[in-house]
Amino acid sequence: MKILLIGKNGQVGRELQRTLLPLGELVALGRDGLDLGDLAAVKRVLASQAADVIVNASAYTAVDRAEADEAGAMAVNAVAVGAMAEYARDNGALLMHYSTDYVFDGTKAQPYVEDDATAPQSAYGRSKRAGEEAILASGCKALVFRTSWVFSAHGGNFIKTMLRLAGERDSLNVVADQVGAPTSAELIADVTALALAAYRRGELAGGIYHLAASGATSWHGLASYAIASAKARGAAFKVEPAQIHPIPTEAYPLPAARPKNSRLDTGKLAAALGLQLPDWKIHVDRLIEQIS
Ligand code: NDP
């Protein structure tokens, strides 16, 4: 079985280079091997690689930049994804893809289930939803995993930024009225491999699944936990815990709207694969160990 991984250098892509290896002949491409803004190149590479499974870990993930560049986000997150879906349909391949809690408006009181109505509030969210729709409309074999608040040891992310600021400042103001499950790229890649193996055995149906760590916290809760975890491992910080202040979203305005509730109900995937998704703190602790 030939697996084509697109987006090998992103947070999730790097981890997939490890977890997909035992499952087949893996060809992994980064931006230098395939620019998703070039539709002709997408079609050409898909045809020449002739993979049985396409795993798309690439995405236009600059949420705030997308507000002023919706066409750019659409090109990568929807048009290129549509071409992958059409290729998969026409050639009997399986497309594995990732989407986001940002397809929802965040007003639901409970965690979102897969069938809840989507209502993206940002250009990024609209482009990711358009990618989902292109896959569903194509009728190709597909597994789409919606995830949330992704972090990893590679690249920039919220946790690493907070740890740096905690060493530089006496106090921090962090948004406390958005809740979600911080989810590690490691976990996403681990479950992706399990899902691919189960799909091949005929034990997992195609469709959209929510894939996130268990539990939930706010950005303030995540920052506080990560700083405390690093401190317990010997890191020294300027900021004291009492000086990590919770603030409302309105006090930290950004170009793109974020959902207040980003919680995803993962029951469908957990039941289908017999999984016990770990609490978000476990992988945050792993990250702290990796980068300390
Ligand atoms: P990253 O931003 O870490 O990686 C995205 C990758 O896509 C990068 O390697 C980037 O390349 C590549 N890429 C972007 N534009 C192009 C292009 N035009 N041509 C080729 N490659 C391109 O994303 P994550 O690993 O964090 O995200 C994985 C998936 O999870 C995505 O589908 C994302 O939408 C989704 N998701 C992410 C969340 C998060 O918090 N990060 C939350 C919820 C869902 P380069 O390195 O060259 O820039």
Short mmCIF file of C-alpha atoms in Angstrom, two decimals, residues 46-222:
data_model
loop_
_atom_site.label_atom_id
_atom_site.label_comp_id
_atom_site.label_asym_id
_atom_site.label_seq_id
_atom_site.Cartn_x
_atom_site.Cartn_y
_atom_site.Cartn_z
CA LEU A 46 -1.41 13.12 -7.32
CA ALA A 47 -1.45 11.42 -10.72
CA SER A 48 2.28 10.72 -10.76
CA GLN A 49 2.37 9.37 -7.18
CA ALA A 50 -0.70 7.13 -7.71
CA ALA A 51 -1.04 6.51 -3.97
CA ASP A 52 -3.62 4.23 -2.38
CA VAL A 53 -3.96 6.58 0.60
CA ILE A 54 -3.53 10.37 0.62
CA VAL A 55 -2.99 11.91 4.04
CA ASN A 56 -3.33 15.69 3.90
CA ALA A 57 -1.72 17.33 6.93
CA SER A 58 -1.10 20.62 5.16
CA ALA A 59 -3.32 23.63 5.68
CA TYR A 60 -3.38 27.41 5.60
CA THR A 61 -3.41 27.71 9.41
CA ALA A 62 -2.62 31.43 9.81
CA VAL A 63 -6.05 32.17 11.26
CA ASP A 64 -5.68 35.94 11.58
CA ARG A 65 -3.84 36.41 8.29
CA ALA A 66 -6.68 34.58 6.54
CA GLU A 67 -9.08 37.43 7.38
CA ALA A 68 -7.28 39.58 4.81
CA ASP A 69 -6.45 36.66 2.50
CA GLU A 70 -9.57 34.51 2.31
CA ALA A 71 -8.78 33.57 -1.30
CA GLY A 72 -5.38 32.27 -0.22
CA ALA A 73 -6.92 30.22 2.58
CA MET A 74 -9.60 28.87 0.23
CA ALA A 75 -7.01 27.85 -2.36
CA VAL A 76 -5.14 25.64 0.12
CA ASN A 77 -7.94 24.54 2.45
CA ALA A 78 -10.73 24.02 -0.07
CA VAL A 79 -9.68 24.07 -3.75
CA ALA A 80 -6.60 21.87 -3.35
CA VAL A 81 -8.52 19.58 -0.99
CA GLY A 82 -11.29 19.30 -3.59
CA ALA A 83 -8.71 18.17 -6.15
CA MET A 84 -7.44 15.53 -3.71
CA ALA A 85 -11.02 14.33 -3.17
CA GLU A 86 -11.71 14.11 -6.90
CA TYR A 87 -8.49 12.21 -7.46
CA ALA A 88 -9.38 9.83 -4.61
CA ARG A 89 -12.88 9.26 -6.00
CA ASP A 90 -11.71 8.67 -9.55
CA ASN A 91 -8.93 6.29 -8.52
CA GLY A 92 -10.43 4.44 -5.55
CA ALA A 93 -7.96 5.97 -3.09
CA LEU A 94 -8.67 6.87 0.53
CA LEU A 95 -8.30 10.53 1.54
CA MET A 96 -7.42 11.25 5.18
CA HIS A 97 -7.79 14.91 6.14
CA TYR A 98 -7.97 17.23 9.15
CA SER A 99 -10.45 19.92 10.02
CA THR A 100 -11.16 22.13 12.98
CA ASP A 101 -13.46 23.24 15.78
CA TYR A 102 -13.53 26.62 13.96
CA VAL A 103 -16.23 25.22 11.64
CA PHE A 104 -18.60 25.82 14.59
CA ASP A 105 -19.71 29.17 16.03
CA GLY A 106 -18.94 28.14 19.61
CA THR A 107 -22.34 29.06 21.05
CA LYS A 108 -23.38 25.51 22.01
CA ALA A 109 -23.28 24.81 25.74
CA GLN A 110 -22.20 21.18 25.31
CA PRO A 111 -19.32 19.64 23.33
CA TYR A 112 -20.00 19.56 19.59
CA VAL A 113 -20.91 16.29 17.90
CA GLU A 114 -20.14 15.53 14.27
CA ASP A 115 -23.67 16.22 13.03
CA ASP A 116 -24.08 19.61 14.69
CA ALA A 117 -24.75 22.47 12.30
CA THR A 118 -21.61 24.26 11.19
CA ALA A 119 -21.42 28.07 11.27
CA PRO A 120 -17.81 29.23 10.88
CA GLN A 121 -17.13 32.73 12.18
CA SER A 122 -13.79 33.37 10.44
CA ALA A 123 -12.27 33.19 6.97
CA TYR A 124 -10.11 30.27 8.14
CA GLY A 125 -13.18 28.46 9.49
CA ARG A 126 -15.09 29.03 6.25
CA SER A 127 -12.18 27.71 4.19
CA LYS A 128 -11.87 24.58 6.36
CA ARG A 129 -15.62 23.95 6.14
CA ALA A 130 -15.44 24.39 2.35
CA GLY A 131 -12.73 21.71 2.34
CA GLU A 132 -14.98 19.35 4.30
CA GLU A 133 -17.85 20.05 1.89
CA ALA A 134 -15.66 19.39 -1.14
CA ILE A 135 -14.71 15.99 0.30
CA LEU A 136 -18.29 15.08 1.18
CA ALA A 137 -19.63 16.26 -2.21
CA SER A 138 -17.04 14.23 -4.13
CA GLY A 139 -18.23 10.93 -2.71
CA CYS A 140 -14.63 9.71 -2.29
CA LYS A 141 -13.54 7.30 0.43
CA ALA A 142 -12.55 9.64 3.24
CA LEU A 143 -11.72 9.96 6.91
CA VAL A 144 -11.89 13.55 8.17
CA PHE A 145 -10.71 14.32 11.69
CA ARG A 146 -11.78 17.58 13.30
CA THR A 147 -9.37 18.55 16.04
CA SER A 148 -8.63 21.53 18.31
CA TRP A 149 -5.83 23.60 19.88
CA VAL A 150 -2.96 21.61 18.33
CA PHE A 151 0.51 21.77 19.86
CA SER A 152 3.82 19.97 19.40
CA ALA A 153 7.49 20.35 20.23
CA HIS A 154 8.13 21.56 16.67
CA GLY A 155 7.22 24.99 15.40
CA GLY A 156 5.59 27.83 17.26
CA ASN A 157 2.52 27.36 19.39
CA PHE A 158 0.66 28.91 22.33
CA ILE A 159 2.33 26.83 25.06
CA LYS A 160 5.85 27.66 23.93
CA THR A 161 4.94 31.35 23.67
CA MET A 162 3.53 31.36 27.22
CA LEU A 163 6.63 29.66 28.65
CA ARG A 164 8.84 32.28 26.97
CA LEU A 165 6.72 35.19 28.20
CA ALA A 166 6.61 33.74 31.73
CA GLY A 167 10.38 34.06 31.82
CA GLU A 168 10.33 37.65 30.56
CA ARG A 169 7.39 39.32 32.34
CA ASP A 170 6.10 39.93 35.88
CA SER A 171 2.49 39.36 34.88
CA LEU A 172 0.53 37.77 32.06
CA ASN A 173 -3.02 38.39 30.85
CA VAL A 174 -4.55 35.32 29.22
CA VAL A 175 -8.00 34.77 27.71
CA ALA A 176 -10.18 32.71 30.05
CA ASP A 177 -13.59 32.61 28.35
CA GLN A 178 -12.70 30.30 25.44
CA VAL A 179 -12.65 26.60 26.31
CA GLY A 180 -11.29 23.64 24.38
CA ALA A 181 -9.11 20.58 24.54
CA PRO A 182 -5.42 21.19 23.84
CA THR A 183 -4.47 18.27 21.59
CA SER A 184 -0.96 17.14 20.78
CA ALA A 185 0.18 16.42 17.24
CA GLU A 186 1.56 13.15 18.64
CA LEU A 187 -1.90 12.01 19.68
CA ILE A 188 -3.45 13.03 16.36
CA ALA A 189 -0.80 11.11 14.42
CA ASP A 190 -1.08 8.05 16.68
CA VAL A 191 -4.85 7.89 16.22
CA THR A 192 -4.56 8.55 12.48
CA ALA A 193 -2.43 5.41 12.14
CA LEU A 194 -4.83 3.36 14.25
CA ALA A 195 -7.73 4.64 12.15
CA LEU A 196 -6.01 3.79 8.87
CA ALA A 197 -5.25 0.27 10.07
CA ALA A 198 -8.85 -0.19 11.25
CA TYR A 199 -10.23 1.21 7.99
CA ARG A 200 -8.16 -1.25 5.98
CA ARG A 201 -9.49 -4.12 8.08
CA GLY A 202 -13.04 -2.93 7.33
CA GLU A 203 -13.61 -2.01 10.99
CA LEU A 204 -14.00 1.76 10.58
CA ALA A 205 -16.54 3.51 8.37
CA GLY A 206 -15.57 6.62 6.41
CA GLY A 207 -16.86 10.03 7.46
CA ILE A 208 -16.16 12.90 9.83
CA TYR A 209 -14.84 12.15 13.32
CA HIS A 210 -13.94 14.42 16.21
CA LEU A 211 -10.40 13.73 17.47
CA ALA A 212 -9.18 15.63 20.53
CA ALA A 213 -7.73 14.97 23.95
CA SER A 214 -10.12 14.40 26.86
CA GLY A 215 -11.05 17.15 29.28
CA ALA A 216 -11.12 20.86 28.58
CA THR A 217 -9.60 24.07 29.78
CA SER A 218 -9.30 27.73 28.84
CA TRP A 219 -6.23 29.42 27.36
CA HIS A 220 -5.67 30.81 30.86
CA GLY A 221 -5.95 27.31 32.34
CA LEU A 222 -3.55 25.93 29.73
#
